[in-house]
Coordinates of C-alpha atoms in Angstrom, one line a residue:
Chain A
X1 CA -1.2 94.0 -19.7
X2 CA -0.6 90.3 -19.8
X3 CA 2.8 90.7 -18.3
X4 CA 3.8 89.7 -14.8
X5 CA 3.3 92.5 -12.3
X6 CA 6.8 92.7 -10.9
X7 CA 8.3 94.1 -14.0
X8 CA 6.6 97.5 -13.4
X9 CA 7.9 98.0 -10.0
X10 CA 11.3 99.4 -10.9
X11 CA 10.1 101.7 -13.6
X12 CA 7.6 103.6 -11.6
X13 CA 8.7 106.6 -9.6
X14 CA 5.9 108.7 -8.1
X15 CA 6.4 111.6 -5.7
X16 CA 3.7 110.5 -3.3
X17 CA 3.4 106.8 -3.3
X18 CA 6.4 104.7 -4.1
X19 CA 4.4 101.6 -3.5
X20 CA 1.9 101.9 -6.3
X21 CA 3.2 99.4 -8.8
X22 CA 0.7 99.0 -11.6
X23 CA -0.2 101.2 -14.5
X24 CA -3.7 102.0 -15.7
X25 CA -4.8 99.5 -18.3
X26 CA -6.6 102.2 -20.2
X27 CA -4.3 105.1 -20.7
X28 CA -1.2 103.1 -19.8
X29 CA 0.5 106.2 -18.4
X30 CA -0.8 107.2 -15.0
X31 CA -0.5 104.9 -12.1
X32 CA -3.5 102.8 -11.1
X33 CA -5.7 103.7 -8.3
X34 CA -8.6 101.4 -8.4
X35 CA -9.1 97.7 -9.2
X36 CA -12.3 97.1 -10.9
X37 CA -13.6 93.6 -11.6
X38 CA -10.8 91.1 -11.5
X39 CA -7.6 92.6 -12.6
X40 CA -8.6 95.8 -14.4
X41 CA -6.6 98.6 -12.9
X42 CA -7.6 102.2 -13.7
X43 CA -6.1 105.5 -12.8
X44 CA -8.2 108.3 -11.3
X45 CA -9.2 110.1 -14.5
X46 CA -9.8 107.0 -16.5
X47 CA -12.0 105.7 -13.7
X48 CA -14.0 108.9 -13.7
X49 CA -14.6 108.7 -17.4
X50 CA -15.5 105.1 -17.2
X51 CA -17.9 105.8 -14.4
X52 CA -19.7 108.7 -16.1
X53 CA -19.8 106.9 -19.4
X54 CA -21.4 103.8 -17.9
X55 CA -24.3 105.9 -16.6
X56 CA -25.0 107.4 -20.0
X57 CA -24.6 104.1 -21.7
X58 CA -27.1 102.5 -19.3
X59 CA -29.7 105.2 -20.1
X60 CA -28.9 105.2 -23.7
X61 CA -29.1 101.5 -24.2
X62 CA -32.4 101.1 -22.5
X63 CA -34.3 103.8 -24.2
X64 CA -37.0 104.3 -21.7
X65 CA -36.6 107.9 -20.7
X66 CA -38.0 110.4 -23.1
X67 CA -36.4 113.9 -23.6
X68 CA -38.1 116.5 -21.5
X69 CA -39.8 113.9 -19.3
X70 CA -40.2 114.5 -15.6
X71 CA -38.2 111.9 -13.7
X72 CA -38.3 111.5 -10.0
X73 CA -35.1 110.4 -8.3
X74 CA -35.5 108.4 -5.2
X75 CA -32.6 109.4 -3.0
X76 CA -32.2 107.6 0.3
X77 CA -29.1 109.4 1.1
X78 CA -26.9 106.3 0.9
X79 CA -23.9 106.1 -1.5
X80 CA -25.6 104.6 -4.5
X81 CA -28.5 107.1 -4.7
X82 CA -26.3 110.1 -4.0
X83 CA -24.0 108.9 -6.7
X84 CA -26.9 108.6 -9.0
X85 CA -27.8 112.1 -8.2
X86 CA -24.4 113.4 -9.0
X87 CA -24.4 111.5 -12.2
X88 CA -27.7 113.1 -13.2
X89 CA -26.2 116.5 -12.4
X90 CA -23.2 115.7 -14.4
X91 CA -25.2 114.5 -17.3
X92 CA -27.5 117.5 -17.3
X93 CA -24.7 120.1 -17.0
X94 CA -24.1 122.4 -19.9
X95 CA -20.6 121.1 -20.7
X96 CA -21.6 117.5 -21.0
X97 CA -21.1 115.9 -24.3
X98 CA -24.5 114.9 -25.6
X99 CA -26.2 116.0 -22.4
X100 CA -29.1 114.2 -20.9
X101 CA -32.5 115.8 -21.5
X102 CA -35.0 115.2 -18.8
X103 CA -36.3 117.2 -15.8
X104 CA -35.4 115.6 -12.6
X105 CA -36.9 116.0 -9.2
X106 CA -35.7 114.5 -5.9
X107 CA -37.7 112.7 -3.3
X108 CA -36.3 111.5 0.0
X109 CA -38.3 109.3 2.4
X110 CA -37.4 109.6 6.0
X111 CA -37.8 106.2 7.5
X112 CA -36.5 107.1 10.9
X113 CA -39.9 106.5 12.5
X114 CA -39.9 102.9 11.4
X115 CA -36.3 102.3 12.3
X116 CA -36.5 103.7 15.8
X117 CA -34.5 106.9 15.4
X118 CA -35.2 109.8 17.7
X119 CA -36.7 113.0 16.4
X120 CA -33.5 114.9 16.8
X121 CA -31.5 112.4 14.8
X122 CA -34.1 112.5 12.0
X123 CA -34.1 116.2 11.9
X124 CA -30.3 116.3 11.8
X125 CA -30.2 113.9 8.9
X126 CA -32.9 115.7 7.1
X127 CA -31.1 119.0 7.4
X128 CA -27.9 117.5 6.0
X129 CA -29.8 116.1 3.1
X130 CA -31.6 119.3 2.5
X131 CA -28.3 121.1 2.1
X132 CA -27.2 118.5 -0.4
X133 CA -30.4 118.8 -2.4
X134 CA -30.5 122.5 -2.4
X135 CA -27.0 122.5 -3.9
X136 CA -28.2 120.6 -6.9
X137 CA -30.9 123.1 -7.8
X138 CA -33.5 120.5 -8.5
X139 CA -36.9 120.6 -6.9
X140 CA -37.0 118.2 -4.0
X141 CA -39.4 116.7 -1.5
X142 CA -38.6 115.2 1.9
X143 CA -41.4 113.0 3.2
X144 CA -41.7 111.1 6.4
X145 CA -42.6 107.5 6.0
X146 CA -45.6 108.1 8.3
X147 CA -47.4 109.6 5.3
X148 CA -47.9 106.1 4.0
X149 CA -50.6 105.7 6.6
X150 CA -52.7 108.4 4.8
X151 CA -52.4 107.1 1.2
X152 CA -55.5 106.6 -0.9
X153 CA -56.2 103.1 -2.0
X154 CA -55.6 104.1 -5.6
X155 CA -51.9 103.3 -5.0
X156 CA -52.5 99.6 -5.0
X157 CA -54.9 99.7 -7.9
X158 CA -53.3 99.1 -11.2
X159 CA -53.5 102.1 -13.4
X160 CA -53.8 101.6 -17.1
X161 CA -50.4 101.1 -18.4
X162 CA -49.1 102.8 -21.5
X163 CA -48.4 100.3 -24.2
X164 CA -44.7 99.4 -24.1
X165 CA -43.2 100.6 -27.3
X166 CA -40.9 98.1 -29.1
X167 CA -37.4 99.4 -29.3
X168 CA -37.6 100.4 -32.9
X169 CA -40.5 102.6 -32.1
X170 CA -38.7 104.8 -29.7
X171 CA -39.1 107.9 -31.8
X172 CA -42.8 107.2 -32.2
X173 CA -43.1 106.8 -28.4
X174 CA -41.3 110.1 -27.9
X175 CA -43.7 111.8 -30.3
X176 CA -46.7 110.3 -28.5
X177 CA -45.2 111.4 -25.2
X178 CA -44.8 115.0 -26.4
X179 CA -48.4 115.1 -27.5
X180 CA -49.9 113.8 -24.3
X181 CA -47.5 115.2 -21.8
X182 CA -49.2 118.3 -20.6
X183 CA -52.6 116.9 -19.9
X184 CA -52.2 114.3 -17.2
X185 CA -50.9 115.9 -14.0
X186 CA -51.6 118.6 -11.6
X187 CA -49.6 121.8 -12.3
X188 CA -46.6 122.0 -10.1
X189 CA -47.4 123.9 -7.0
X190 CA -45.7 127.0 -5.7
X191 CA -43.3 125.2 -3.4
X192 CA -40.0 124.2 -4.9
X193 CA -38.7 122.7 -1.8
X194 CA -40.4 121.1 1.1
X195 CA -38.8 120.4 4.3
X196 CA -39.8 117.7 6.7
X197 CA -43.4 118.4 7.8
X198 CA -44.0 118.1 11.5
X199 CA -44.7 114.5 12.1
X200 CA -47.3 113.7 14.7
X201 CA -46.2 111.4 17.4
X202 CA -49.4 109.4 17.0
X203 CA -48.5 108.7 13.4
X204 CA -45.0 107.6 14.4
X205 CA -46.5 105.3 17.0
X206 CA -48.9 103.8 14.5
X207 CA -46.1 103.1 12.2
X208 CA -44.0 101.6 14.9
X209 CA -46.9 99.4 15.9
X210 CA -47.2 98.3 12.3
X211 CA -43.5 97.5 12.2
X212 CA -43.8 95.8 15.5
X213 CA -46.5 93.5 14.4
X214 CA -44.1 91.8 12.0
X215 CA -42.5 89.1 14.1
X216 CA -39.4 88.5 12.1
X217 CA -36.8 91.0 10.8
X218 CA -37.2 89.5 7.3
X219 CA -40.9 90.3 7.3
X220 CA -40.3 93.7 8.7
X221 CA -37.8 94.6 6.0
X222 CA -40.1 93.3 3.3
X223 CA -42.9 95.3 4.7
X224 CA -40.8 98.4 4.9
X225 CA -39.8 98.0 1.3
X226 CA -43.4 97.7 0.2
X227 CA -44.5 100.7 2.1
X228 CA -41.6 102.8 0.8
X229 CA -42.5 101.7 -2.8
X230 CA -46.1 102.7 -2.4
X231 CA -45.2 106.1 -1.0
X232 CA -42.7 106.7 -3.8
X233 CA -45.2 105.7 -6.5
X234 CA -47.9 107.8 -5.0
X235 CA -45.6 110.8 -4.8
X236 CA -44.6 110.4 -8.4
X237 CA -48.2 110.3 -9.4
X238 CA -49.3 113.3 -7.5
X239 CA -46.4 115.4 -8.4
X240 CA -46.7 114.6 -12.1
X241 CA -43.7 112.5 -12.7
X242 CA -43.9 109.6 -15.1
X243 CA -40.6 107.8 -14.3
X244 CA -39.0 106.9 -11.0
X245 CA -35.2 106.4 -10.8
X246 CA -34.1 104.0 -8.1
X247 CA -30.5 103.8 -6.9
X248 CA -30.0 100.1 -6.6
X249 CA -26.4 99.1 -7.4
X250 CA -25.2 95.8 -8.8
X251 CA -24.1 94.3 -5.5
X252 CA -27.4 95.2 -3.9
X253 CA -29.4 93.8 -6.8
X254 CA -27.4 90.5 -6.8
X255 CA -28.2 90.2 -3.1
X256 CA -31.8 91.1 -3.8
X257 CA -32.0 88.4 -6.5
X258 CA -30.9 85.7 -4.1
X259 CA -33.0 87.1 -1.3
X260 CA -36.1 87.2 -3.5
X261 CA -35.6 83.6 -4.5
X262 CA -35.4 82.7 -0.8
X263 CA -38.5 84.7 0.0
X264 CA -40.5 83.0 -2.7
X265 CA -40.5 85.9 -5.1
X266 CA -39.1 83.9 -8.0
X267 CA -42.0 84.8 -10.3
X268 CA -41.3 88.5 -9.8
X269 CA -37.6 88.5 -10.2
X270 CA -37.5 90.2 -13.6
X271 CA -39.4 93.1 -12.2
X272 CA -37.6 93.3 -8.9
X273 CA -34.1 93.3 -10.4
X274 CA -34.5 94.4 -14.0
X275 CA -33.7 97.7 -15.4
X276 CA -37.3 98.8 -15.8
X277 CA -40.2 97.9 -13.7
X278 CA -43.7 98.6 -15.1
X279 CA -45.9 97.0 -12.5
X280 CA -47.5 100.3 -11.5
X281 CA -48.8 101.0 -14.9
X282 CA -48.3 104.7 -15.4
X283 CA -45.2 105.0 -13.3
X284 CA -42.1 103.1 -14.6
X285 CA -39.3 102.5 -12.2
X286 CA -35.8 102.4 -13.7
X287 CA -32.5 101.4 -12.1
X288 CA -29.7 103.2 -13.9
X289 CA -27.1 102.2 -11.3
X290 CA -27.5 98.5 -11.7
X291 CA -24.3 98.1 -13.5
X292 CA -22.1 99.6 -10.8
X293 CA -20.7 97.5 -8.1
X294 CA -20.8 98.8 -4.6
X295 CA -17.0 99.1 -4.6
X296 CA -17.0 101.3 -7.7
X297 CA -19.6 103.6 -6.2
X298 CA -17.7 103.9 -2.9
X299 CA -14.5 104.7 -4.6
X300 CA -16.1 107.3 -6.8
X301 CA -17.9 109.0 -4.0
X302 CA -14.7 109.1 -1.9
X303 CA -12.4 110.3 -4.7
X304 CA -14.7 112.9 -6.1
X305 CA -16.3 114.1 -2.9
X306 CA -19.9 113.1 -3.6
X307 CA -21.8 114.0 -0.5
X308 CA -23.7 111.2 1.1
X309 CA -25.3 110.6 4.4
X310 CA -25.2 107.5 6.5
X311 CA -28.7 106.2 6.8
X312 CA -29.5 103.8 9.6
X313 CA -31.7 100.9 8.4
X314 CA -33.5 98.0 10.0
X315 CA -30.5 95.7 9.8
X316 CA -27.8 98.1 11.0
X317 CA -25.5 96.4 13.5
X318 CA -27.6 93.2 13.5
X319 CA -25.9 89.9 13.5
X320 CA -25.4 87.8 10.4
X321 CA -28.4 85.6 10.8
X322 CA -30.9 88.2 11.9
X323 CA -32.8 88.1 8.6
X324 CA -32.7 86.4 5.2
X325 CA -31.7 89.7 3.6
X326 CA -28.8 90.1 6.0
X327 CA -27.6 86.5 5.6
X328 CA -27.7 86.7 1.8
X329 CA -25.8 90.0 2.0
X330 CA -23.0 88.4 4.1
X331 CA -23.0 85.4 1.8
X332 CA -22.6 87.3 -1.4
X333 CA -20.0 89.8 0.0
X334 CA -17.9 87.0 1.5
X335 CA -18.0 85.0 -1.8
X336 CA -17.1 88.2 -3.6
X337 CA -13.8 88.6 -1.8
X338 CA -12.6 85.3 -2.9
X339 CA -14.3 85.2 -6.3
X340 CA -14.5 88.7 -7.6
X341 CA -16.8 87.8 -10.4
X342 CA -19.6 86.6 -8.2
X343 CA -21.6 89.7 -8.3
X344 CA -21.3 90.2 -12.0
X345 CA -22.2 86.6 -12.7
X346 CA -25.4 87.0 -10.7
X347 CA -26.0 90.2 -12.5
X348 CA -25.6 88.7 -15.9
X349 CA -28.1 86.0 -14.9
X350 CA -30.6 88.5 -13.8
X351 CA -30.3 90.3 -17.1
X352 CA -31.6 87.3 -18.9
X353 CA -34.7 87.1 -16.8
X354 CA -38.0 88.1 -18.4
X355 CA -41.5 88.0 -17.2
X356 CA -43.6 85.5 -19.0
X357 CA -46.8 87.2 -20.2
X358 CA -49.9 85.4 -19.0
X359 CA -52.7 85.0 -21.4
X360 CA -55.0 87.2 -19.3
X361 CA -52.9 90.4 -19.4
X362 CA -55.8 92.7 -18.7
X363 CA -55.6 95.2 -15.9
X364 CA -58.0 93.0 -13.9
X365 CA -57.5 93.9 -10.3
X366 CA -57.8 90.5 -9.0
X367 CA -54.8 89.5 -11.0
X368 CA -52.4 91.6 -9.0
X369 CA -51.0 91.1 -5.5
X370 CA -52.4 93.6 -3.0
X371 CA -49.1 94.5 -1.5
X372 CA -46.4 94.2 -4.2
X373 CA -48.7 94.8 -7.2
X374 CA -47.1 92.1 -9.2
X375 CA -49.1 89.5 -11.1
X376 CA -50.3 86.8 -8.8
X377 CA -48.4 83.6 -9.1
X378 CA -50.7 81.5 -7.0
X379 CA -53.2 80.2 -9.6
X380 CA -51.4 77.1 -10.6
X381 CA -52.4 73.6 -11.4
X382 CA -53.4 71.0 -8.8
X383 CA -50.1 69.1 -8.7
X384 CA -47.8 72.0 -8.0
X385 CA -45.6 72.4 -5.0
X386 CA -47.6 75.4 -4.0
X387 CA -50.8 73.3 -3.8
X388 CA -48.9 70.9 -1.6
X389 CA -47.9 73.5 0.9
X390 CA -51.5 74.7 1.0
X391 CA -52.8 71.3 1.6
X392 CA -50.4 70.6 4.4
X393 CA -51.2 73.9 6.0
X394 CA -54.9 73.3 5.8
X395 CA -54.6 69.8 7.2
X396 CA -52.6 71.0 10.2
X397 CA -55.3 73.6 10.9
X398 CA -58.3 71.4 10.5
X399 CA -58.6 70.5 14.1
X400 CA -58.3 74.1 15.4
X401 CA -61.1 75.7 13.5
X402 CA -64.5 74.6 14.7
X403 CA -66.6 75.4 11.7
X404 CA -64.6 73.6 9.2
X405 CA -66.5 70.9 7.5
X406 CA -64.4 67.8 8.2
X407 CA -65.4 66.1 5.1
X408 CA -64.4 68.8 2.7
X409 CA -62.3 68.0 -0.3
X410 CA -58.5 68.5 0.0
X411 CA -58.4 71.0 -2.9
X412 CA -58.9 74.2 -1.1
X413 CA -57.8 76.7 -3.7
X414 CA -60.2 77.4 -6.4
X415 CA -59.6 79.9 -9.2
X416 CA -59.2 83.4 -7.7
X417 CA -62.6 84.6 -8.3
X418 CA -64.0 82.2 -5.7
X419 CA -60.9 81.9 -3.5
X420 CA -62.1 84.4 -0.9
X421 CA -65.2 82.4 -0.1
X422 CA -63.4 79.1 -0.5
X423 CA -61.1 79.2 2.4
X424 CA -63.3 79.0 5.4
X425 CA -66.3 76.9 4.3
X426 CA -65.8 75.4 1.0
X427 CA -69.2 74.0 0.5
X428 CA -71.0 75.2 -2.6
X429 CA -72.5 78.6 -1.9
X430 CA -70.8 79.3 1.4
X431 CA -74.1 79.7 3.1
X432 CA -73.9 77.4 6.0
X433 CA -71.7 79.6 8.1
X434 CA -74.0 82.5 7.5
X435 CA -71.4 84.4 5.5
X436 CA -73.9 86.3 3.5
X437 CA -72.7 89.6 4.9
X438 CA -69.7 91.2 3.3
X439 CA -67.0 91.4 5.9
X440 CA -68.2 88.8 8.4
X441 CA -67.3 85.2 9.0
X442 CA -67.8 82.8 11.8
X443 CA -64.2 82.5 12.6
X444 CA -63.6 86.1 11.9
X445 CA -60.0 86.6 13.0
X446 CA -58.5 83.7 11.0
X447 CA -60.9 84.4 8.1
X448 CA -59.6 87.9 7.8
X449 CA -56.0 86.7 7.6
X450 CA -56.8 84.0 5.2
X451 CA -58.9 86.3 3.1
X452 CA -56.0 88.7 2.8
X453 CA -53.9 85.8 1.7
X454 CA -56.0 85.0 -1.2
X455 CA -55.2 88.5 -2.6
X456 CA -51.5 88.2 -2.2
X457 CA -48.7 86.6 -4.1
X458 CA -46.8 83.8 -2.5
X459 CA -44.1 85.8 -0.8
X460 CA -46.4 88.5 0.4
X461 CA -48.5 85.7 1.9
X462 CA -45.4 84.6 3.8
X463 CA -44.8 88.1 5.0
X464 CA -48.3 88.4 6.3
X465 CA -48.1 85.1 7.9
X466 CA -45.2 86.4 10.0
X467 CA -47.3 89.3 11.2
X468 CA -49.2 88.9 14.5
X469 CA -52.1 90.9 13.2
X470 CA -53.1 92.5 9.9
X471 CA -55.1 95.1 11.6
X472 CA -52.2 97.5 11.9
X473 CA -51.8 97.7 8.1
X474 CA -52.6 101.1 6.7
X475 CA -56.2 101.8 5.9
X476 CA -55.7 102.0 2.2
X477 CA -54.5 98.4 2.1
X478 CA -57.3 97.0 4.2
X479 CA -60.0 98.9 2.4
X480 CA -58.7 97.8 -1.0
X481 CA -58.6 94.3 0.3
X482 CA -62.3 94.5 1.4
X483 CA -63.2 96.0 -1.9
X484 CA -61.6 93.2 -3.9
X485 CA -63.2 90.6 -1.7
X486 CA -66.6 92.0 -2.2
X487 CA -66.1 92.1 -5.9
X488 CA -64.8 88.5 -5.9
X489 CA -67.9 87.5 -3.9
X490 CA -70.2 89.2 -6.2
X491 CA -68.5 87.7 -9.2
X492 CA -68.8 84.3 -7.6
X493 CA -72.5 84.8 -6.9
X494 CA -73.3 85.8 -10.5
X495 CA -70.8 83.5 -12.1
X496 CA -73.4 81.1 -13.3
X497 CA -75.1 83.9 -15.2
X498 CA -71.9 85.2 -16.9
X499 CA -71.0 84.1 -20.4
X500 CA -68.0 82.0 -20.6
X501 CA -65.8 84.6 -22.2
X502 CA -66.0 86.9 -19.2
X503 CA -65.0 84.2 -16.7
X504 CA -61.3 84.0 -17.0
X505 CA -61.0 81.9 -13.9
X506 CA -62.0 78.8 -15.5
X507 CA -60.1 79.2 -18.7
X508 CA -56.8 80.3 -17.2
X509 CA -53.8 78.8 -18.9
X510 CA -52.1 76.2 -16.8
Chain B
X1 CA 14.1 100.4 15.9
X2 CA 11.6 102.0 13.8
X3 CA 10.4 105.4 14.7
X4 CA 6.8 106.0 15.7
X5 CA 4.6 106.4 12.7
X6 CA 1.9 109.0 12.4
X7 CA -1.1 107.7 10.4
X8 CA -4.3 109.4 9.4
X9 CA -7.3 107.1 9.5
X10 CA -10.7 107.8 8.1
X11 CA -13.9 105.8 8.4
X12 CA -16.8 106.2 6.1
X13 CA -19.9 104.6 4.6
X14 CA -21.2 103.6 8.0
X15 CA -18.0 102.1 9.5
X16 CA -17.8 105.2 11.7
X17 CA -20.8 104.0 13.6
X18 CA -18.5 101.5 15.2
X19 CA -16.1 104.2 16.3
X20 CA -18.6 106.5 18.1
X21 CA -19.4 108.3 14.9
X22 CA -15.9 109.8 14.7
X23 CA -14.8 109.7 11.1
X24 CA -11.2 111.0 11.3
X25 CA -8.5 109.8 13.6
X26 CA -4.9 111.0 13.7
X27 CA -3.0 108.3 15.4
X28 CA 0.6 107.7 16.2
X29 CA 1.7 104.1 16.2
X30 CA 4.3 103.3 18.7
X31 CA 7.7 102.3 17.5
X32 CA 8.6 98.7 17.3
X33 CA 11.4 96.6 15.8
X34 CA 9.7 95.6 12.6
X35 CA 7.9 98.0 10.3
X36 CA 4.2 98.3 10.8
X37 CA 2.1 96.5 8.3
X38 CA -1.6 96.5 7.7
X39 CA -2.2 93.3 9.6
X40 CA -0.8 94.8 12.7
X41 CA -2.6 98.1 12.1
X42 CA -5.9 96.2 12.1
X43 CA -5.1 94.5 15.4
X44 CA -4.1 97.9 16.8
X45 CA -7.4 99.5 15.6
X46 CA -9.4 96.7 17.1
X47 CA -7.6 97.0 20.4
X48 CA -7.5 100.8 20.7
X49 CA -10.1 102.4 18.6
X50 CA -13.0 100.0 18.0
X51 CA -15.8 100.7 20.4
X52 CA -18.2 97.9 19.8
X53 CA -19.0 94.9 17.7
X54 CA -15.5 93.9 16.5
X55 CA -16.9 91.2 14.2
X56 CA -18.5 93.9 12.1
X57 CA -15.2 95.4 11.2
X58 CA -12.6 92.7 11.4
X59 CA -12.9 89.1 10.3
X60 CA -10.0 86.9 11.1
X61 CA -6.8 88.6 10.0
X62 CA -8.4 90.9 7.5
X63 CA -11.3 93.4 7.3
X64 CA -14.8 92.1 7.0
X65 CA -15.9 91.5 3.4
X66 CA -17.6 94.5 2.2
X67 CA -15.2 97.0 3.7
X68 CA -13.0 98.8 1.3
X69 CA -9.6 99.9 2.2
X70 CA -7.8 102.8 0.5
X71 CA -4.2 103.6 1.2
X72 CA -3.2 107.0 0.0
X73 CA -6.3 107.1 -2.2
X74 CA -5.4 103.9 -4.0
X75 CA -7.0 100.5 -3.6
X76 CA -5.1 98.4 -1.2
X77 CA -5.2 95.5 -3.6
X78 CA -2.7 97.4 -5.6
X79 CA -0.5 97.8 -2.6
X80 CA -0.4 94.3 -1.4
X81 CA -3.3 94.3 1.0
X82 CA -2.3 93.1 4.4
X83 CA 1.4 92.9 3.6
X84 CA 1.7 96.6 2.8
X85 CA 4.1 98.3 5.1
X86 CA 3.0 101.6 6.6
X87 CA 5.0 104.7 6.3
X88 CA 4.9 108.0 8.1
X89 CA 2.0 110.3 7.2
X90 CA 0.1 107.6 5.3
X91 CA -3.6 108.0 4.8
X92 CA -5.8 104.9 5.3
X93 CA -9.5 105.0 4.6
X94 CA -12.0 102.3 5.5
X95 CA -15.3 102.6 3.7
X96 CA -18.1 100.2 4.4
X97 CA -20.2 99.3 1.3
X98 CA -22.7 97.3 3.3
X99 CA -24.9 100.2 4.1
X100 CA -27.9 101.0 1.9
X101 CA -27.9 103.0 -1.2

């Protein structure tokens, strides 16, 4: 293994390829076919074993999936998720050594409406995928993204989360799961399969309008991700699944890590790129493919004929600098060619990330971002960089808004409970602009945008800022926003009467 | 003079979008004095097959980062990458890994 390559060239005589010169590092017999990482050459069969084993090891090491549990696989049709599907099939098959024990279901979200595909193209892709799903034998659902417009606002509310069991209590968690499993969900309905329901053109237009209201590609991609997540979580909840499996591979997660930092999502990195993501409370997302590089997946799919479909996305055929996501992708892939350990180094770094638990870890709704449902990261002390950006933004807007009190203090962000009233007229009770009514405001357009901002984490604020209008957002988001604002207002009005224990805003840890 | 070489090309993972959606191509490379190598093949593909956006497939002398190349079902890194000399009836596959998952 440590010897110089040239020595092998004379020894090797293969019928088909006289130019293959290295032997597999694992079995040392067959000729190598794949180079994994920097310098590990594997032959076909060893590579297959390695690939399959990694999937099991990933699930086994992070003991999050209970036996018999219903797990929803989110399959976009791309190589990683189709590979994940085939691994699940492999793991559940009878002849597998220590076979996996959970019940999978498949969901595919057709985003053609948001991406600009024609109805025929969408139908064609859906039929291809349908054939693939039928062959697996698992129950599947194919949903158009347009359904996100009809979601109930319970999606963005935080459901009570099950207590995370410490690793040693896995068995206890399994027992508890078995006891409670049958009570929570609706019984599975008659349909085992569901093809693409007819999508109304008006819905597609609404969706395109929503996408069009995002001015930059970066914001558009971010918005699409958010909507897709919401729809996935809602589907998992209504169909009775408790876990969601996403097919993000190592390369994609490394790109996502760097992109998230650029987008201001540093506080949510652990949840965005970690193995398990529990922000939705009763639905836990897991990423079993996070240890596989894109190259390994592409090789495996090609060599072992895993069916996959090419899915057009928002940044297909765009130039390198079209969006932050695209730029980061090209940066990482370029670096990877010269330094093959780039992606794995970024991956190892992401493994070490953990979310710091805040002192107020209750399921208080005002603690969560409206769009990404992560804990808000905007309640920080006065001297932070975030405060500085807010001050400079506010100062640059002072001239344009007529009703702003020119003498107001430069500290516009109060603790969240009062933030929604604080933005426009920050005098004591907020009376002087006549904002006694719930939705109104003297500068109503800007007030609405700013009010939405107070409910969002930093990066979602940036996304909203890139949108020309928030009115196109789906109803469930807007109505939940109004609900939270009303509650915050109410809390503000009665804050003087509340006992100190209940008012977390003042005693938040800095 | 080398004889003309018949090569089977495949494009996958989204790379076929640059070739009008056609995944498989049987091509015959014209004869020339030196043997064909991968570098020349890429130039040939760019000139004769690539329908749009060459910068999404080729970058400089080599393929764009993120596009895998398999020669006869083996990683081209094992074959010498651009220096590999093509032989008759070789199978070259280009898979783009830049497309979703």
